[in-house]
Coordinates of C-alpha atoms in Angstrom, one line a residue:
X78 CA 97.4 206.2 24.5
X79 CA 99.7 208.1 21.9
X80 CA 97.8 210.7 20.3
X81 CA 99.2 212.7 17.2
X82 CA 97.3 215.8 15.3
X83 CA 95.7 215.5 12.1
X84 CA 97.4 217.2 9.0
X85 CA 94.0 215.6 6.8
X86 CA 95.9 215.4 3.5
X87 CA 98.6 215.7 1.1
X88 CA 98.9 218.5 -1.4
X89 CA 100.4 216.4 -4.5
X90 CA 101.9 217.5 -7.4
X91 CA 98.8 217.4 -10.0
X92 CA 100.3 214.7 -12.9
X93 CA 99.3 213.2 -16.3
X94 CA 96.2 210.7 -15.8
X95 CA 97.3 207.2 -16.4
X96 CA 94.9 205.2 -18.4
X97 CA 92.4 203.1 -15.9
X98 CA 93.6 199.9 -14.5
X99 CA 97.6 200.0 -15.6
X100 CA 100.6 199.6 -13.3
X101 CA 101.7 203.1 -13.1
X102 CA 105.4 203.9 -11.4
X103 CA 104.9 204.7 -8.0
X104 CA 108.2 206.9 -6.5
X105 CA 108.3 207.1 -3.5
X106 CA 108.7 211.4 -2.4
X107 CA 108.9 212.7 1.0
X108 CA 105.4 213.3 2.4
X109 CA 104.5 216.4 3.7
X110 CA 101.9 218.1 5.6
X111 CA 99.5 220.1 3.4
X112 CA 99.7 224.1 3.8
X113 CA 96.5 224.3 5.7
X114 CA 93.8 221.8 7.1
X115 CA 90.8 222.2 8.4
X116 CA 90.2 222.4 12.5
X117 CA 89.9 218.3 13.6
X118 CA 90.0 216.2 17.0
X119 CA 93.2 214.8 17.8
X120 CA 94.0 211.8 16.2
X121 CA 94.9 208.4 18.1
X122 CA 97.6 206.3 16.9
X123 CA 98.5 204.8 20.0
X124 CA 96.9 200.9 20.0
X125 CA 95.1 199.4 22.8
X126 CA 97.3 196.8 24.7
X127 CA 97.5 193.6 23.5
X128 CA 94.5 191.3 25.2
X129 CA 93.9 188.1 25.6
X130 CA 90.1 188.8 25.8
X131 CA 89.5 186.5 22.2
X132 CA 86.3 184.9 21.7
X133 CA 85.6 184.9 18.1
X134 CA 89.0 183.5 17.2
X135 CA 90.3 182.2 20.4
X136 CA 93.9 181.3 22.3
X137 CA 94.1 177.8 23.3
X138 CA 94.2 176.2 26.6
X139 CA 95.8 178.4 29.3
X140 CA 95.7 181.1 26.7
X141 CA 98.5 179.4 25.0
X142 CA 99.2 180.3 21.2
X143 CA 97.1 177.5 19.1
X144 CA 99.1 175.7 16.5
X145 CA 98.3 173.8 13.6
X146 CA 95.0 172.6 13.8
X147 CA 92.7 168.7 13.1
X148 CA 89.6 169.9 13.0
X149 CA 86.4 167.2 13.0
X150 CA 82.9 167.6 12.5
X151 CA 80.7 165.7 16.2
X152 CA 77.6 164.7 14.4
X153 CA 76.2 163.3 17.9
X154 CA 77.0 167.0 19.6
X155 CA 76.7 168.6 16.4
X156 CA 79.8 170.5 17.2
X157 CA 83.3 170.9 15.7
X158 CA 85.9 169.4 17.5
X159 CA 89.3 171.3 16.5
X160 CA 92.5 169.8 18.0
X161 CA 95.9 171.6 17.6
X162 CA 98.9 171.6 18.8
X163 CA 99.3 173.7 22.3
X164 CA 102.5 175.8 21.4
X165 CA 104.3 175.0 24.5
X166 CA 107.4 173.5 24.9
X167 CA 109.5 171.6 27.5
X168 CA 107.4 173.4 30.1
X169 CA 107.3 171.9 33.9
X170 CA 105.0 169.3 32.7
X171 CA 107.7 168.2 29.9
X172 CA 105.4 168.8 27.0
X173 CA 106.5 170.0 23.6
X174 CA 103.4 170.7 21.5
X175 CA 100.7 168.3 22.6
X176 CA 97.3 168.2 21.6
X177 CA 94.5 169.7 22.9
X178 CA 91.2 171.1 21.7
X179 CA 88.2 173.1 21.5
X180 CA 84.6 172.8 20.3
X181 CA 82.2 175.2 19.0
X182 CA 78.5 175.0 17.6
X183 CA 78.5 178.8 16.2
X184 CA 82.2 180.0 15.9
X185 CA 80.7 182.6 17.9
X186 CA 81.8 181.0 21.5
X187 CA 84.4 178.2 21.9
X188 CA 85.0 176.1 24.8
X189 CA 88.1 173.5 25.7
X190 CA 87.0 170.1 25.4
X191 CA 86.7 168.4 28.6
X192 CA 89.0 166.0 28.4
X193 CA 91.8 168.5 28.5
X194 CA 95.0 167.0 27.0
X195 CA 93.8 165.3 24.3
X196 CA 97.3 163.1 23.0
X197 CA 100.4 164.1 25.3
X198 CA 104.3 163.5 24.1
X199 CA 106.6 161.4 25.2
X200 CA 108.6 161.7 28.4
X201 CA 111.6 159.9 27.0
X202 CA 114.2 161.7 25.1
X203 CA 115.3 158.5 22.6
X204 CA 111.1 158.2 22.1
X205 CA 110.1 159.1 18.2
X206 CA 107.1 161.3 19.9
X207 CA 109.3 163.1 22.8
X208 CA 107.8 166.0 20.6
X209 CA 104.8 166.0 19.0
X210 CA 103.4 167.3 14.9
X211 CA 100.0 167.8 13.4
X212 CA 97.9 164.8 11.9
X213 CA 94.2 164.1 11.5
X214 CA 91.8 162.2 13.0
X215 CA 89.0 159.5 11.1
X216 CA 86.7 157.3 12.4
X217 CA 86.2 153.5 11.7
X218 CA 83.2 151.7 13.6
X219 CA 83.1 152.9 16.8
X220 CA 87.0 153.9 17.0
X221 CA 88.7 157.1 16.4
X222 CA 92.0 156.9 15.0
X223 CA 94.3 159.8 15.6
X224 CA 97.6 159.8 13.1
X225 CA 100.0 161.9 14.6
X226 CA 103.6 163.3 13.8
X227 CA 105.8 161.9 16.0
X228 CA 108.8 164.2 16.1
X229 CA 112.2 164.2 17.9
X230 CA 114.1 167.2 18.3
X231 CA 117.1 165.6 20.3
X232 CA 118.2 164.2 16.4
X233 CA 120.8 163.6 15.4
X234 CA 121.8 161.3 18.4
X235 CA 122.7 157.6 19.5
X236 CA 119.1 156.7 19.8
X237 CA 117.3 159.1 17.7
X238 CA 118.2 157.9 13.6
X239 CA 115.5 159.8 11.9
X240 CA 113.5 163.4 13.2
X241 CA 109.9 162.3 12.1
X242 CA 107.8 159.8 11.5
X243 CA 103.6 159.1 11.3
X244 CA 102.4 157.2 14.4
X245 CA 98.9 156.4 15.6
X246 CA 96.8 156.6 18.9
X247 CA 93.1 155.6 19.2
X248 CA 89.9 156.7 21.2
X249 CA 86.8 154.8 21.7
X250 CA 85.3 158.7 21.9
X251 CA 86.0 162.3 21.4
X252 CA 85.2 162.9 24.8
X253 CA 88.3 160.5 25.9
X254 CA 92.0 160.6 25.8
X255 CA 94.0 159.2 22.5
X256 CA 95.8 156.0 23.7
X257 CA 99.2 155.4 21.7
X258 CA 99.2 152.3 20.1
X259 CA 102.5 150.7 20.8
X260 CA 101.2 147.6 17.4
X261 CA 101.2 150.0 15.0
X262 CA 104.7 150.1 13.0
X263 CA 106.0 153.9 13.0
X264 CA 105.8 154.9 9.3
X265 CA 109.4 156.6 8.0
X266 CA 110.1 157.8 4.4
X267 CA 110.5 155.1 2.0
X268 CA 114.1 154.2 1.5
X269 CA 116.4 154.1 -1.3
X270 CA 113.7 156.2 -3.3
X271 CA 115.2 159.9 -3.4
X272 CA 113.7 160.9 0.2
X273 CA 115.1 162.5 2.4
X274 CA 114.8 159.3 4.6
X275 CA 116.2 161.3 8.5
X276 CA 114.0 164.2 8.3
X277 CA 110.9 166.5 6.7
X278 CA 108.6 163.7 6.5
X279 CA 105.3 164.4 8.7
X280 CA 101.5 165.5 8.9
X281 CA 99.6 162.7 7.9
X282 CA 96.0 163.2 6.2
X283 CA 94.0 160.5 6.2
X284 CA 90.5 159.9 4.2
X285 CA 88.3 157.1 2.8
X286 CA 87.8 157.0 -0.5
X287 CA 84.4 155.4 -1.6
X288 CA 85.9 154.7 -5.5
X289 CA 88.8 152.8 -4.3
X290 CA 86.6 151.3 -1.0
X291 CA 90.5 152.4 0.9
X292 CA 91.8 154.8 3.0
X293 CA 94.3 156.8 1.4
X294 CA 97.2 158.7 3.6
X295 CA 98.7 161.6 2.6
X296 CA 102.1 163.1 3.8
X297 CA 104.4 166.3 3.7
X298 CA 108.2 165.0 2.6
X299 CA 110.8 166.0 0.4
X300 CA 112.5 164.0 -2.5
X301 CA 114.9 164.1 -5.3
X302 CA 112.7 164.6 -8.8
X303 CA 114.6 163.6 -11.9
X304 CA 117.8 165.5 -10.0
X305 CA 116.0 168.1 -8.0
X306 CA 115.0 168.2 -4.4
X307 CA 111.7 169.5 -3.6
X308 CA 108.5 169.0 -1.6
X309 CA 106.1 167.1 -2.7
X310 CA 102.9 165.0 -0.7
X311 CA 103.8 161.2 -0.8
X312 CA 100.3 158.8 -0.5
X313 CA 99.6 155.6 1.0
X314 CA 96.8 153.3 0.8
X315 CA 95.2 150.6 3.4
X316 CA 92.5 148.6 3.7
X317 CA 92.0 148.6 7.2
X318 CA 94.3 151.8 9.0
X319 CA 96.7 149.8 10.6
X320 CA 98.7 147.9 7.3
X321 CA 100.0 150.5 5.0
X322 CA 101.5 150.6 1.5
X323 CA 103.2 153.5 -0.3
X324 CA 101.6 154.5 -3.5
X325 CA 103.7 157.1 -4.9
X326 CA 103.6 160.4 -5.0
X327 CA 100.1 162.5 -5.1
X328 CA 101.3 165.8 -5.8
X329 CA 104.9 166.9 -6.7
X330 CA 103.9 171.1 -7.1
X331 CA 104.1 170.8 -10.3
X332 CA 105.8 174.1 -12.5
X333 CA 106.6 175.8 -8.7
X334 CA 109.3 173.9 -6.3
X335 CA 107.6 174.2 -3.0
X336 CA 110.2 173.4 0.2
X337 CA 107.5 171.8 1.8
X338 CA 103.5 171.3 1.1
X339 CA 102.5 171.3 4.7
X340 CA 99.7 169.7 6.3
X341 CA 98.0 168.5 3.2
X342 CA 94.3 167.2 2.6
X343 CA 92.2 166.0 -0.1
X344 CA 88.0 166.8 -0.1
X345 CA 85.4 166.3 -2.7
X346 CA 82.4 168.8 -3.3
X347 CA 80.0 168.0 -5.9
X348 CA 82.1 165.5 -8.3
X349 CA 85.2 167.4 -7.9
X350 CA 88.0 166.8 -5.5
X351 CA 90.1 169.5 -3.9
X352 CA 94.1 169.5 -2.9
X353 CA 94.8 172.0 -0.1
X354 CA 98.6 172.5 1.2
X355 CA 100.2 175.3 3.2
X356 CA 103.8 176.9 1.6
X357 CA 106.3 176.7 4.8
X358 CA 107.7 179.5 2.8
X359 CA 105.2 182.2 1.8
X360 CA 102.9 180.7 4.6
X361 CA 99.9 180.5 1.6
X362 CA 97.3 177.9 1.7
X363 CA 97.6 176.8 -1.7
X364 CA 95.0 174.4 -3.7
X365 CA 94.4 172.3 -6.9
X366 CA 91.3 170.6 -8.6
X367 CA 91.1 166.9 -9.9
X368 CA 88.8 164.5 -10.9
X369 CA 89.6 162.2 -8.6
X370 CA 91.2 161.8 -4.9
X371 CA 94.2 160.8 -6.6
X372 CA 94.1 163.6 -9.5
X373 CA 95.6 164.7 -11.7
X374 CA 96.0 168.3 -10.1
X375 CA 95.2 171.3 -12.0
X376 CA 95.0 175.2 -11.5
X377 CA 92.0 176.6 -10.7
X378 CA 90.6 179.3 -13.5
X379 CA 91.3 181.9 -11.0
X380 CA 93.8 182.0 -9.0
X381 CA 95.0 179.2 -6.6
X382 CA 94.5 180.8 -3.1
X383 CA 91.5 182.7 -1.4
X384 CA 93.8 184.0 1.5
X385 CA 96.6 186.0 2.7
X386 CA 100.0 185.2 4.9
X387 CA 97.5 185.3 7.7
X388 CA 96.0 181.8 7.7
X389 CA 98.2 178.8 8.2
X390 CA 98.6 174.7 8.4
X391 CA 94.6 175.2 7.5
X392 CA 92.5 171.7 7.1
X393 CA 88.6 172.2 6.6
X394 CA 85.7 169.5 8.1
X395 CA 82.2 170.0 6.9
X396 CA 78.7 170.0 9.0
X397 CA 75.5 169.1 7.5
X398 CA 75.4 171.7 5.4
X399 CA 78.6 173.6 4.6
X400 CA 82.4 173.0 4.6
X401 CA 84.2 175.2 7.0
X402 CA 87.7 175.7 6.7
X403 CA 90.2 176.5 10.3
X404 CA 93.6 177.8 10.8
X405 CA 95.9 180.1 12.7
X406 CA 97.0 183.9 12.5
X407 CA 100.8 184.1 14.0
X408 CA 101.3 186.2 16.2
X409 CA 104.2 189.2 16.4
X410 CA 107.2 189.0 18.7
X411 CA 106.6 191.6 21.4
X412 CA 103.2 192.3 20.0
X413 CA 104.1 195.3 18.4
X414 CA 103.6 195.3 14.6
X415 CA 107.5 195.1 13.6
X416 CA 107.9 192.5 15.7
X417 CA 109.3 188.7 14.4
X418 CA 107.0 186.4 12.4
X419 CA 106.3 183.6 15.6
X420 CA 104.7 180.1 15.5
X421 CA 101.4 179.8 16.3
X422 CA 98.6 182.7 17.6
X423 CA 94.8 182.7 17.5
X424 CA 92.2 180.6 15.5
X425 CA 90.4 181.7 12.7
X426 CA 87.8 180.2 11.1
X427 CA 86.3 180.7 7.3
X428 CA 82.7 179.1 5.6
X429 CA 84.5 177.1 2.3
X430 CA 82.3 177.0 -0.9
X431 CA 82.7 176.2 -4.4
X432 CA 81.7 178.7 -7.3
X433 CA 79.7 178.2 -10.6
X434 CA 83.4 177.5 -12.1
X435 CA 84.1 174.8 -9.3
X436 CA 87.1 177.1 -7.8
X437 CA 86.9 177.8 -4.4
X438 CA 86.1 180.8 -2.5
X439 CA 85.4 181.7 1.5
X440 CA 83.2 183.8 3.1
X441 CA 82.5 185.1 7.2
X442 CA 80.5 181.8 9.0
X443 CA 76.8 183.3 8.9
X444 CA 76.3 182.4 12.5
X445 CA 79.3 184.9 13.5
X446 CA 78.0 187.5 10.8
X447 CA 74.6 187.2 12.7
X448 CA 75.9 187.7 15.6
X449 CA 78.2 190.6 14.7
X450 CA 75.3 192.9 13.6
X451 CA 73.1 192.4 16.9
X452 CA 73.2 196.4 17.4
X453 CA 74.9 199.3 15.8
X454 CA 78.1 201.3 16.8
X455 CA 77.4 204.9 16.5
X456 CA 80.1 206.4 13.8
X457 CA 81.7 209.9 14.7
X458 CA 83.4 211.4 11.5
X459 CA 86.9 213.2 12.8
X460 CA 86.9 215.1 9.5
X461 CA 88.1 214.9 5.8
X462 CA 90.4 216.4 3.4
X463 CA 90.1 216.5 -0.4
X464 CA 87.6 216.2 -3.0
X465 CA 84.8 214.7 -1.2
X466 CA 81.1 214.3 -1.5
X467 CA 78.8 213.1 0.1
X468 CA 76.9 210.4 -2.3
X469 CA 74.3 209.8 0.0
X470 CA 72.4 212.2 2.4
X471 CA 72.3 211.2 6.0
X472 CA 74.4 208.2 5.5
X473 CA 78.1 208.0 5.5
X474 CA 78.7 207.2 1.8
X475 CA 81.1 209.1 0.4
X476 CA 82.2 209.6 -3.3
X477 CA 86.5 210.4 -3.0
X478 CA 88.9 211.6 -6.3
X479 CA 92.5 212.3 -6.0
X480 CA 93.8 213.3 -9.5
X481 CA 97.2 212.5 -8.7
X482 CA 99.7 210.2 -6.8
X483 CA 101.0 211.2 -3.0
X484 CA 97.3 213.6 -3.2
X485 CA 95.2 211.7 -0.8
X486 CA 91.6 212.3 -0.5
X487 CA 90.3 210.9 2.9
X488 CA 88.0 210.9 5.5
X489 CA 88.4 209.9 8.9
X490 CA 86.9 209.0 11.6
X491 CA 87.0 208.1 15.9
X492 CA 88.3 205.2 17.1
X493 CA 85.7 203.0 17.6
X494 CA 85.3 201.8 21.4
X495 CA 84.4 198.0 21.5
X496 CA 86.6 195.0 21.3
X497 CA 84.9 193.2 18.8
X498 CA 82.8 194.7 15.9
X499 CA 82.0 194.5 12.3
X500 CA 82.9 197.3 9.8
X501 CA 80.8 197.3 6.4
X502 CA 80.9 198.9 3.3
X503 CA 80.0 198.7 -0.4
X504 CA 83.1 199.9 -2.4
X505 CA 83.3 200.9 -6.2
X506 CA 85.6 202.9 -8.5
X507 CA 85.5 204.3 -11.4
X508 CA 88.8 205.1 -11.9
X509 CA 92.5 203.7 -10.6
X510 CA 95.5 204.9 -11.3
X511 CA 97.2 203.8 -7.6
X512 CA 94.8 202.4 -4.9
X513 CA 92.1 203.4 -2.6
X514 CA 90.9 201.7 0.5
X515 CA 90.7 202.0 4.1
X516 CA 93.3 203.6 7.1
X517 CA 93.6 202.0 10.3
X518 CA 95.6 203.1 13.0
X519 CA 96.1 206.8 11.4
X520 CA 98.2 209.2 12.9
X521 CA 97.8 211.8 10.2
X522 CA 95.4 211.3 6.7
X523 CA 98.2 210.4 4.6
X524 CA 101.0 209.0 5.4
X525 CA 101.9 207.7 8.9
X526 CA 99.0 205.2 8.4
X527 CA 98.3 201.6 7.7
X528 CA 96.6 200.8 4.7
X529 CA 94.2 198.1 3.7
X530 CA 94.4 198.6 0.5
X531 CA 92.6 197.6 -3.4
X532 CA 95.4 198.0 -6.2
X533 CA 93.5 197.2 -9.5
X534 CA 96.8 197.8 -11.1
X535 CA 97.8 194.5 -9.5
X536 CA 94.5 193.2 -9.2
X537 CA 94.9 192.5 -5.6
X538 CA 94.1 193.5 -2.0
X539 CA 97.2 194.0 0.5
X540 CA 97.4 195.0 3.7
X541 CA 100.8 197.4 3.8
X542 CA 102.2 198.7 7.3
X543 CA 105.1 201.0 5.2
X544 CA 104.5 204.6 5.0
X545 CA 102.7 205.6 2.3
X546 CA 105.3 208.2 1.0
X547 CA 107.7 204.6 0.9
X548 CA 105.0 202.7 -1.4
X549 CA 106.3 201.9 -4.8
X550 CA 104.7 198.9 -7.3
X551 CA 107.6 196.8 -5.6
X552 CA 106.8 197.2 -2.2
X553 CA 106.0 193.7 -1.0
X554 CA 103.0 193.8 1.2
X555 CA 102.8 192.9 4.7
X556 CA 99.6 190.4 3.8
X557 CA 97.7 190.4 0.4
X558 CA 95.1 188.0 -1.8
X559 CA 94.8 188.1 -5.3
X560 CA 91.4 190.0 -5.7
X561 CA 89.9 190.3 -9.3
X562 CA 89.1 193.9 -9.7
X563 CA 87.2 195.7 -12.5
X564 CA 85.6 199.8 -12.5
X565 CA 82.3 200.5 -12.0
X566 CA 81.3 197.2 -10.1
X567 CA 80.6 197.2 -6.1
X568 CA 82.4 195.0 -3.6
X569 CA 81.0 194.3 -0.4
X570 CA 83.6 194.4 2.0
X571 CA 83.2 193.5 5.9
X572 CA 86.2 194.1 8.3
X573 CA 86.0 192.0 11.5
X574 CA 87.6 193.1 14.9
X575 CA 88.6 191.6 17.7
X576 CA 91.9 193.3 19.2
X577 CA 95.2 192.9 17.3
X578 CA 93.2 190.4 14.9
X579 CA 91.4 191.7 11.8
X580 CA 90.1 189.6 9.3
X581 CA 88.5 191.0 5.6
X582 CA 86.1 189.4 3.6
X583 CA 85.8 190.9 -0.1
X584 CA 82.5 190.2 -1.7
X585 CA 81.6 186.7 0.3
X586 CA 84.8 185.3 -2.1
X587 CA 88.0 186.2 -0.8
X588 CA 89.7 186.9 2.9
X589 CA 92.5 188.3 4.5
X590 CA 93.4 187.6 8.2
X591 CA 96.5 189.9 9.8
X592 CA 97.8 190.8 12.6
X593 CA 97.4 194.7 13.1
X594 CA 98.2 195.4 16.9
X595 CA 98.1 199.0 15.8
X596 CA 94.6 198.7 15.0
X597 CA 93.2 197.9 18.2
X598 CA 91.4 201.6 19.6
X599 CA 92.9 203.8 17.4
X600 CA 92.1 206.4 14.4
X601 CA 90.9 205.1 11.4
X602 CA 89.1 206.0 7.5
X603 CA 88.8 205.8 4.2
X604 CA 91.2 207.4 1.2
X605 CA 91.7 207.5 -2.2
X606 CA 95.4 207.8 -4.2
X607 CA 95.1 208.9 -7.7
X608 CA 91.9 207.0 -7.6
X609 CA 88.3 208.1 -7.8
X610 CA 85.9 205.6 -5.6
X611 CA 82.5 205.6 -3.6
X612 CA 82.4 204.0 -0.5
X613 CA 78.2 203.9 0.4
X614 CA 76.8 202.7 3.8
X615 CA 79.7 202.3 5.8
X616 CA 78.7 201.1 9.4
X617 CA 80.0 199.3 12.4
X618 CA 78.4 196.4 14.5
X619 CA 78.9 195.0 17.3
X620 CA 77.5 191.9 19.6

């Protein structure tokens, strides 16, 4: 591994205090090592290798990247069944992105379902499903009924007229192969309505609805709006799953023009009914509230996602007891951290609930919180640079203040040895001029670092990879989540690891998943930037 010595600070320019909470002008200045620093351990910026050793938030079949995902509560093995699409494509056994799946009782362990490929493509290049897209999966009597995205690369060509279109295949049980039903009448976009009838018209949602006594469909397309193109989530209605009518658009966006809403779903907690839909272009999992499954949609109170970038095509299924919502991380070409955005990666899993004000927030799955704080990981403090204190004897809780921007506080500590573990803390601050936060992957205390960051100024929580001494109030962030922040008030924050993936969870309300291959094995801390904040109990667990 690379190592690199610790310079444990910055020596700012002192500078007028801003008043608390406002968006002060960040320039970005050339960072420089401080004139002295105290004697420290070499620092280790060098990441573990990639692995494909994932259990909490597993690879698919074959280790193959896990696309997006139909996830479906097994009452009789009181297991979820999540299918998604296995991201390979025209591989020796001529699939492109067929469906396969895994089940899990804990989201601790997951194991493939036996039955291996679940709903394979077609072998014939003029066939609508030669390729295969996202659905869902409901069950009537004793069948299941699989709606799929049939979806034809090879078009335009003499036998291919239009790229996608919503097909069906049942089951008579989870534990079986989907059979395609050859009855069913492929459903296209409706013409001579504005669609775009050849194309963009795919991942089919379907639900019963109890007020109507029908099941309503719901589909990503795009059509012309009084003049304007844009996505929007067309609905269809049938009384029975195999006739089906179109009903009009659900869901049009509303004041924002979305591309596409991607894999779309409607769910009801308590007498309100929810709207989720994944931007193809900011890859944000979006979602309205409405009094009924067909609305109207409105904004939440707060904002209108609980997630980063890092979470995508997500759909939710429900137990029992709780509402769980599943999606995927991407990966990184190369798996280094400036490699390409890519298609498909690991599966990540978040307990959905609704507040007091009937917006929505997520939280770790208890079962994988258990189980992440079986047995402590000893911490070893590298060393720390600043004004800090320690708040509270024998513990490592530590009060930071930087009185001006570039003049980082910190304290750092040794990489911490297992492959999965649980990092938790209780963070306040009482004042916040830039940010403050945690370091992962730290080659020096201040700069050539990767910060996971709280900006009150923007009332948000990013993950940056830039260089600190590059950070201005424009930067855009690698991964962030709006993130309500006010002083004097504690957050709990809990960091999960499991190599490259790292998923935060700020006060049981709000996530953010990322890939951080950099933070796999390597140096990490906690800093203030113009800020003054107490981080108390910080600890790591493990399995």
């Amino acid at each position: 591994m690379n190592t690199c010595f610790s310079p444990l600070g910055k020596a700012g320019l002192l500078g007028v205090s801003l008043l608390l909470g406002s968006c002060a002008k960040e320039t970005a200045v050339p960072a420089t090592a401080p004139t002295a620093a105290p004697t420290s351990s070499a620092l280790v910026c060098g990441p573990r290798p990639e692995s494909s050793d994932y259990q909490l938030y597993p690879l698919g079949d074959q280790l193959a990247p896990i696309g997006d995902v139909m996830p479906y509560f097994d009452s009789a093995a009181n297991a979820f069944k999540v299918y998604y699409l296995k991201d390979i494509w025209n591989d020796a056994t001529h699939q492109r992105h067929p469906w396969w799946g895994l089940s899990t009782s804990n989201f601790v362990s997951y194991a493939g379902l036996p039955v291996g490929e679940a709903l394979s493509c077609s072998t014939q290049g003029c066939e609508q499903d030669y390729a295969l897209g996202t659905g869902s999966i409901t069950k009537k009597g004793s069948t299941y009924y699989a709606f799929y995205t049939g979806h034809n690369p090879n078009y335009p060509s003499a036998c291919v007229s239009r790229k996608e279109g919503v097909m069906l295949a049942t089951s008579r049980g989870l534990g079986q192969k989907f059979v395609k039903d050859p009855s069913f009448t492929t459903i296209y976009a409706p013409t001579g309505q504005g669609f775009d009838e050849q194309d963009n018209f795919r991942d089919p949602f379907v639900f019963r609805d109890d007020a109507s006594n029908s099941y309503h469909m719901l589909v990503s397309a795009r059509k012309n709006v009084n003049g304007t193109w844009r996505g929007i989530i067309a609905r269809y209605t049938s009384p029975n799953l195999k006739s089906w009518t179109y009903a009009g658009i659900l869901y049009d966006g509303g004041a924002t023009n979305y591309f596409m809403l991607e894999t779309p779903e409607v769910f009801k907690l308590g007498d309100t009914y929810y709207l989720l839909f994944s931007d193809i272009d900011t890859k944000h999992v979006y979602y309205r509230k409405g009094p009924s499954a067909t609305g109207p949609w409105s904004l939440p109170t707060g904002p209108d996602r609980f997630e980063g970038n890092g979470i995508y095509a997500a759909k939710t299924a429900a137990d029992n007891y709780d509402r769980y919502l599943f999606g995927w991380t991407n990966r990184l070409g190369g798996s280094t951290d400036g490699g390409n955005w890519q298609w498909g990666g690991n599966l990540v899993a978040h307990k959905l609930y609704q507040k007091a004000n009937k917006d929505l927030a997520v939280t770790i799955p208890h079962t994988l919180k258990n189980h992440l704080e079986a047995q402590p990981e000893p911490l070893t403090k590298d060393s720390q640079w600043g004004n800090v204190t320690n708040s509270i004897p024998n513990t490592h809780s530590y009060t930071l203040s930087s009185p001006a921007n570039q003049d980082v506080a910190n304290v750092l500590f040794n990489p911490v040895a297992p492959v999965r573990y649980k990092l938790h803390a209780t963070v306040s601050y009482s004042s916040a001029n830039k940010d403050f936060g945690f370091f992962l992957g730290a080659c020096d205390g201040y700069d050539d670092v990767y910060s996971l960051r709280f900006v009150p100024g923007q009332q948000r929580f990013s993950l940056d990879k830039t260089r600190r001494s590059a950070l201005t109030t424009t930067t855009v962030a690698t991964n962030d989540a709006p993130f309500p922040l006010a002083p004097n008030t504690e957050y709990n924050v809990d960091i999960v690891f499991e190599n490259s993936m790292v998923v935060v969870y700020l006060n049981n309300e709000v996530a953010l998943s990322s890939r951080i291959y950099r933070a796999a094995g390597t140096s990490w801390g906690i800093f203030v930037d113009n800020s003054t904040a107490t981080f108390k109990n910080i600890t790591v667990t493990k399995p």
